[in-house]
Short mmCIF file of C-alpha atoms in Angstrom, two decimals:
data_model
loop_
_atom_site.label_atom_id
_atom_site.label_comp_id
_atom_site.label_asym_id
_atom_site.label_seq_id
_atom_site.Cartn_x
_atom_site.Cartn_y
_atom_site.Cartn_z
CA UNK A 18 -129.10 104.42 52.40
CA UNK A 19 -130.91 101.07 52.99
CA UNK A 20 -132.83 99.77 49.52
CA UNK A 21 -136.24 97.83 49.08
CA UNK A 22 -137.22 96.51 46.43
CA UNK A 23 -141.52 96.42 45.25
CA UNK A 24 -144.13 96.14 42.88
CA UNK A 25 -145.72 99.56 43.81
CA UNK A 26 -148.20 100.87 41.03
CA UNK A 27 -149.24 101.05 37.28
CA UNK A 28 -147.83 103.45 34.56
CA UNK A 29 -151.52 104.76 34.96
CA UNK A 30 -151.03 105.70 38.85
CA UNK A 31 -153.83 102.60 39.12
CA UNK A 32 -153.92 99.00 40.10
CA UNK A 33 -153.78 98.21 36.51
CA UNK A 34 -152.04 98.86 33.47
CA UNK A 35 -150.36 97.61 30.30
CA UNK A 36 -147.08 94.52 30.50
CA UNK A 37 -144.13 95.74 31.28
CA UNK A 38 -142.98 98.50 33.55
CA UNK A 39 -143.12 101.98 30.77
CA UNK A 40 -142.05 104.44 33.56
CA UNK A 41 -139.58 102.20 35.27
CA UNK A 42 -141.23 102.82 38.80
CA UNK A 43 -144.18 100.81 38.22
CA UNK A 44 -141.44 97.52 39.49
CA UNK A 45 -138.65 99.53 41.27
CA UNK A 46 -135.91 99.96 43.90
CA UNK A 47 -136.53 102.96 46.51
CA UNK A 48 -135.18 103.68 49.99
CA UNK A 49 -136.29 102.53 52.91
CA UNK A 50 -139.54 103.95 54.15
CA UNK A 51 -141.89 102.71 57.22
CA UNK A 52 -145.62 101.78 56.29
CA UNK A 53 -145.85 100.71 58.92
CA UNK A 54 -144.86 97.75 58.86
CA UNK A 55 -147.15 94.91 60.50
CA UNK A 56 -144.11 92.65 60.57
CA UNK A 57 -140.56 91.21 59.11
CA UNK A 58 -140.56 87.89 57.92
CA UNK A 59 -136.64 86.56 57.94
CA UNK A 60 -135.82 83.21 56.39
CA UNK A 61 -132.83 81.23 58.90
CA UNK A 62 -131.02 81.17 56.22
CA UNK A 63 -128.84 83.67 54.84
CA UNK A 64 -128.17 82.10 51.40
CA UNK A 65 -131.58 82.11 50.96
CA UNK A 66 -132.09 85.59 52.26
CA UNK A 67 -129.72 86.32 49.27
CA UNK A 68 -131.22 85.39 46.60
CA UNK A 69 -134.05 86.50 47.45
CA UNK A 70 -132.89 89.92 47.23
CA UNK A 71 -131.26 89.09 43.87
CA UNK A 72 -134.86 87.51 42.41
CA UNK A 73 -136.45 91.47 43.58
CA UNK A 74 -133.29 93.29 42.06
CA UNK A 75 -133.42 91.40 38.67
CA UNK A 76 -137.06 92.31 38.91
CA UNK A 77 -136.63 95.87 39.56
CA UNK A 78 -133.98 96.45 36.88
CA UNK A 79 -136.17 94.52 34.63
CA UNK A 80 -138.69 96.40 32.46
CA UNK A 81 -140.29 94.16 30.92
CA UNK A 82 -142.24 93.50 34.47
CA UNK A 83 -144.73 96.02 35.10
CA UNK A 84 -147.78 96.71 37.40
CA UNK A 85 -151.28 95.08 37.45
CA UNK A 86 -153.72 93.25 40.05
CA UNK A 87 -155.82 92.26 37.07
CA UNK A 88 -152.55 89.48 35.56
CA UNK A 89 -150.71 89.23 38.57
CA UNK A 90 -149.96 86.26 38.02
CA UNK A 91 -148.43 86.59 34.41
CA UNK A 92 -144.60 86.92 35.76
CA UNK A 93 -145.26 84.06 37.64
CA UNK A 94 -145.83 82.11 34.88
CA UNK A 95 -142.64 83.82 32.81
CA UNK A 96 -140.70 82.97 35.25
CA UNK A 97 -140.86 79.48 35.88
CA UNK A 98 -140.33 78.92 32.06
CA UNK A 99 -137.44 80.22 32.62
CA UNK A 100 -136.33 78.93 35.84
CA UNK A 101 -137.28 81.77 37.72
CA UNK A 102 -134.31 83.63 36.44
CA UNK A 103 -136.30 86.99 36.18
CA UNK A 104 -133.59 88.80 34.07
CA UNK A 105 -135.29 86.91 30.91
CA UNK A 106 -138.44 86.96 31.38
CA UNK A 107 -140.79 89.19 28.52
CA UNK A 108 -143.80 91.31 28.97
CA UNK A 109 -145.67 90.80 32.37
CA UNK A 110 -147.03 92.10 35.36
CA UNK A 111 -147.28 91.79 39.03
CA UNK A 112 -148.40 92.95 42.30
CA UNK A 113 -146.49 93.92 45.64
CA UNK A 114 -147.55 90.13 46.94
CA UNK A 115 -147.21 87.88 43.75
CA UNK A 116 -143.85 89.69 43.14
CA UNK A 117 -142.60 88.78 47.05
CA UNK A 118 -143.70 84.81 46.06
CA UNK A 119 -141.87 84.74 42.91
CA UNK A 120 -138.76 85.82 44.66
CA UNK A 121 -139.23 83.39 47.06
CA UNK A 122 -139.95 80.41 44.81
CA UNK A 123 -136.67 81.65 43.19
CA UNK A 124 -134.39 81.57 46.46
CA UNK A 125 -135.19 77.99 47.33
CA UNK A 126 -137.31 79.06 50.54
CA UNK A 127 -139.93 75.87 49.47
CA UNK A 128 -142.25 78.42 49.27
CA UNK A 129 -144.49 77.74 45.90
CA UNK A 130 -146.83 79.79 44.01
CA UNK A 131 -150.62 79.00 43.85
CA UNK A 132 -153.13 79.51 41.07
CA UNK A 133 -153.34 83.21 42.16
CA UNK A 134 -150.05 83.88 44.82
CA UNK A 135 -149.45 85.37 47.94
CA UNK A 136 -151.75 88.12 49.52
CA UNK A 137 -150.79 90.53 51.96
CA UNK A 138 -153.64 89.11 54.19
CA UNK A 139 -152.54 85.91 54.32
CA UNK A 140 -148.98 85.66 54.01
CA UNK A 141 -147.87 85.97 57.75
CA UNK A 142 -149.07 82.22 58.21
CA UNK A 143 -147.97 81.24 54.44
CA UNK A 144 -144.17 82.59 55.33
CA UNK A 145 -144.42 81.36 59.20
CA UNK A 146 -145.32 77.45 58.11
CA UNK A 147 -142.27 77.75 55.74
CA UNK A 148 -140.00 78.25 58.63
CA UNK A 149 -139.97 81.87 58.18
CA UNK A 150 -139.13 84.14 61.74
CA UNK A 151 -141.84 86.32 61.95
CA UNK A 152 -140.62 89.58 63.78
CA UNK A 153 -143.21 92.14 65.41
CA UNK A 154 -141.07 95.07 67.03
CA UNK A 155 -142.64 98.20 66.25
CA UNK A 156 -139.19 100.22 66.87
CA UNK A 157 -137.24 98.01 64.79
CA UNK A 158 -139.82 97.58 61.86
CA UNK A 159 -139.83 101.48 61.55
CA UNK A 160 -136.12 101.77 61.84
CA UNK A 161 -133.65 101.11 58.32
CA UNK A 162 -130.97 100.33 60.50
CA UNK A 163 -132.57 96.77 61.41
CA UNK A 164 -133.35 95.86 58.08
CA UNK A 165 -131.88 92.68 57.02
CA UNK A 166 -131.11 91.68 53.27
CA UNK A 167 -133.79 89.96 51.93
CA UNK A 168 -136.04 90.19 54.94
CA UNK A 169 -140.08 90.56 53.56
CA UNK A 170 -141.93 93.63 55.45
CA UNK A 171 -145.64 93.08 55.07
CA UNK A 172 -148.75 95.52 56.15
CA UNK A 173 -151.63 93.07 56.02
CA UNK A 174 -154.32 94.37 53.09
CA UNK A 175 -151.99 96.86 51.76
CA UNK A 176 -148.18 96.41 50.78
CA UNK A 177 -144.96 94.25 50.98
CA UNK A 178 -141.66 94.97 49.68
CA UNK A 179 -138.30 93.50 50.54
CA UNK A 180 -135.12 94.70 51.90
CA UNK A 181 -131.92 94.88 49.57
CA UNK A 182 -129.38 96.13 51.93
CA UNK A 183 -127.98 94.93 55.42
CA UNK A 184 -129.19 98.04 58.25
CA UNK A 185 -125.83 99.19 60.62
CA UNK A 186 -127.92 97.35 63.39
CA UNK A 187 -128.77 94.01 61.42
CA UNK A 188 -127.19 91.97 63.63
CA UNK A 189 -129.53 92.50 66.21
CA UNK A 190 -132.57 92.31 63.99
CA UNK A 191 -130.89 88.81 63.37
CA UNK A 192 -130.90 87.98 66.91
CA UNK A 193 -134.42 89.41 67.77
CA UNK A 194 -135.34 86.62 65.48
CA UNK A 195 -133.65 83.93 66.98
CA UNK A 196 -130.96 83.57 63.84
CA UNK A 197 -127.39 82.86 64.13
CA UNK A 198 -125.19 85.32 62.19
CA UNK A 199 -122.63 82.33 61.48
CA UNK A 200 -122.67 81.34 57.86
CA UNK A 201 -124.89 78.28 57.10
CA UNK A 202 -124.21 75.79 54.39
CA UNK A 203 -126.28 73.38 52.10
CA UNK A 204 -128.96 70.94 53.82
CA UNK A 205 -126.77 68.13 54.81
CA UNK A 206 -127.50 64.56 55.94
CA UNK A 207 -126.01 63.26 59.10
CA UNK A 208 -123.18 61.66 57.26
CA UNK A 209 -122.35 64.86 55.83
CA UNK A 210 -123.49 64.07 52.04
CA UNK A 211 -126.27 66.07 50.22
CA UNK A 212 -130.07 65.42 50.96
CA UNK A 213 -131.61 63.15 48.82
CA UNK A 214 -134.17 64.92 45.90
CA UNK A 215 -135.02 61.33 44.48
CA UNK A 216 -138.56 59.98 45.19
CA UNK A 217 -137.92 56.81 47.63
CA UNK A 218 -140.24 53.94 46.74
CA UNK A 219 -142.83 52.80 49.05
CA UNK A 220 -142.05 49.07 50.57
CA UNK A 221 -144.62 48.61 52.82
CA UNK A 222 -148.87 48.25 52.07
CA UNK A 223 -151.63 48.57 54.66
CA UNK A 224 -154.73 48.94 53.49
CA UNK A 225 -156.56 50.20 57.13
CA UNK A 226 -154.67 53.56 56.70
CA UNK A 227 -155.56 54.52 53.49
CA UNK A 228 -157.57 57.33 53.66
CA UNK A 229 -157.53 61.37 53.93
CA UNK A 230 -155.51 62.97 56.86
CA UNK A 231 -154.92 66.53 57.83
CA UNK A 232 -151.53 67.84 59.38
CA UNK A 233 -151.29 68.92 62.84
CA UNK A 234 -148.62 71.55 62.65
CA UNK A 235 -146.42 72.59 59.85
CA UNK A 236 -144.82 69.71 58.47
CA UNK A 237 -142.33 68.93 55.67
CA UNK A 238 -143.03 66.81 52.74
CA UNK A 239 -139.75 64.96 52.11
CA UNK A 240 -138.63 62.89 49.24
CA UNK A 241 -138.44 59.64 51.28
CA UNK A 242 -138.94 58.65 54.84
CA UNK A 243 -136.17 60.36 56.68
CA UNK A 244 -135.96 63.75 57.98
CA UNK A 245 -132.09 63.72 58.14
CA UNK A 246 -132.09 62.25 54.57
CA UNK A 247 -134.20 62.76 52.30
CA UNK A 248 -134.44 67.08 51.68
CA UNK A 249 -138.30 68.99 52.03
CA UNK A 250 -140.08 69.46 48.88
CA UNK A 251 -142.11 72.14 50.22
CA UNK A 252 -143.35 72.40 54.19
CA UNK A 253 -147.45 71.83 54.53
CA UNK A 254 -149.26 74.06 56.59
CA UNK A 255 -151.19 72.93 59.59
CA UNK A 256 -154.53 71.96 58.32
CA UNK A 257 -153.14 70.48 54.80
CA UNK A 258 -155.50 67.57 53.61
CA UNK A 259 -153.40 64.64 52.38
CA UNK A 260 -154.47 61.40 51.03
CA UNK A 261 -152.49 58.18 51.73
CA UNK A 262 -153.06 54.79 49.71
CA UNK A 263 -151.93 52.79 52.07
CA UNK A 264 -148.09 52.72 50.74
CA UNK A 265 -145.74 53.59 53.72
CA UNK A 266 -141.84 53.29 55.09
CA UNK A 267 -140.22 52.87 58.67
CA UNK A 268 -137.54 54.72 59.73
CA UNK A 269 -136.56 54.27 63.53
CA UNK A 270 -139.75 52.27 63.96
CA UNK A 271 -142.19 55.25 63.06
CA UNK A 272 -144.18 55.04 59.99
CA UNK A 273 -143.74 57.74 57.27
CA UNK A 274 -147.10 57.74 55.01
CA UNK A 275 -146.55 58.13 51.17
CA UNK A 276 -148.73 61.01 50.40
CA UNK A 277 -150.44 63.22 47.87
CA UNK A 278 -151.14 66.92 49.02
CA UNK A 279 -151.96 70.35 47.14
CA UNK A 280 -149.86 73.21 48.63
CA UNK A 281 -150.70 76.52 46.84
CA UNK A 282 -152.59 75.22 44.24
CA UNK A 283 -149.68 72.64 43.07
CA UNK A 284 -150.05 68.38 43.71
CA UNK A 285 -147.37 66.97 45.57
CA UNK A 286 -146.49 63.04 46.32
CA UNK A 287 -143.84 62.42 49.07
CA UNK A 288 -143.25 61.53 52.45
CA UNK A 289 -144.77 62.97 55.95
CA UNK A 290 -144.25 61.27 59.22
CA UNK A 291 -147.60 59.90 60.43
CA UNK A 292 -146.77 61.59 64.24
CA UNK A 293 -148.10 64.76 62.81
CA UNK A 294 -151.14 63.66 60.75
CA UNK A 295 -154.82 62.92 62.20
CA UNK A 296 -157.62 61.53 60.46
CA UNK A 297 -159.80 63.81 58.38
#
């Protein structure tokens, strides 16, 4: 049997109820059904895929999480206190969506959560700008066998759950994708040492390109002004509205603006490579 893993439906048999999950269904683990499924979104990389699954079963087993539209958003805010470990987090509740983003703040995807979280409506571009392999099959999205551990099935206004368990024809989900099966490690720099999460300071000042920009294409937000560096703090959308101050760095004789930006409802201040910006 192949497991997901959702947020399906109050104690009541409504979209609302009281904190905390009283029938232990209301946040649960269930075999695999087909929706059907608009799409599979599968994060590159496996580690992340991982704990992914781990955030949803922690959630499941969990009944202090319960069901409600109304305070989605209350395990959300639970969880970060404590680290998005969601084994300790008290009385709450959540939806199919705001559950998937929680889970997904917790694996280290970059995604974040907003003032209100993911929607089924909107989160085939949310998970595709995070880097995110959106896959459309209709055979395989009906089929447990090509169900891939922590993979996020979506139907667009109406449900998402995740998988828990590895399908007996993964692999080739994997490689529909366009994901290696070989084991991935840790963001590395060229050199082979760990990405940099310190905020590099700005040495440069021109005060002609201070102004608003939007992005042109998804595009990471990096601690300083190196891709193969400095690691992503979280990857913009196309579209994002950033403001530069004029503060800036060179890095192979391309400027990388100093930036602030609002991804899902939380400020950001980093780096973006000016190639992929265009004035507002």
């Amino acid at each position: 049997m192949v497991r997901i893993g959702h947020a399906s439906i109050s104690e009541k048999g409504t979209n609302n109820g009281a904190k905390g999950d009283s029938t232990s269904r209301e946040v649960c683990i269930r075999e695999f059904y087909s929706k059907p499924w608009d799409f599979v979104a599968i994060h590159p990389d496996a580690a992340v895929r991982k704990k992914h699954a781990k955030a949803i079963e922690a959630a499941c087993k969990n009944n202090n999480i319960g069901y409600g539209q109304a305070d989605r958003n209350t395990l959300n805010t639970l969880a970060k206190a404590k680290g998005y470990d969601l084994s300790k987090v008290g009385k709450c509740n959540c939806d199919c969506s705001s559950l998937q983003n929680v889970a997904a703040v917790a694996s280290g995807s970059g995604a974040t959560y907003g003032s209100n979280g993911w929607t089924t409506s909107t989160m085939k571009s949310t998970l595709k700008a995070l880097g995110y392999k959106i896959v459309t099959d209709a055979a395989m999205l009906a089929s447990s066998a090509y169900c891939v551990r922590g993979a996020i099935y979506v139907k667009a206004s109406s449900h998402t759950v995740a998988a828990l368990d590895n399908g007996t024809k993964y692999a080739d989900m994997l490689k529909k994708a366009g994901i290696s099966t070989a084991k991935t490690s840790a963001p590395t720099s060229n050199s082979g040492s760990k990405l940099i999460t310190k905020l590099q300071s700005a040495k440069k000042f021109d005060k002609s390109i201070a102004r608003k920009y939007k992005t042109t294409t998804g595009l990471n937000l990096r601690y300083g002004a190196n891709s193969t560096k400095y690691a992503s703090m979280v990857v913009m959308p196309a579209g994002t509205s950033v403001q530069c101050y004029g503060y800036y760095n060179v890095t192979n004789g391309v400027k990388w603006y100093y930036v602030v930006a609002t991804v899902n409802g939380i400020k950001y201040t980093g780096y973006c490579s000016s190639k992929y910006l265009k004035k507002a």
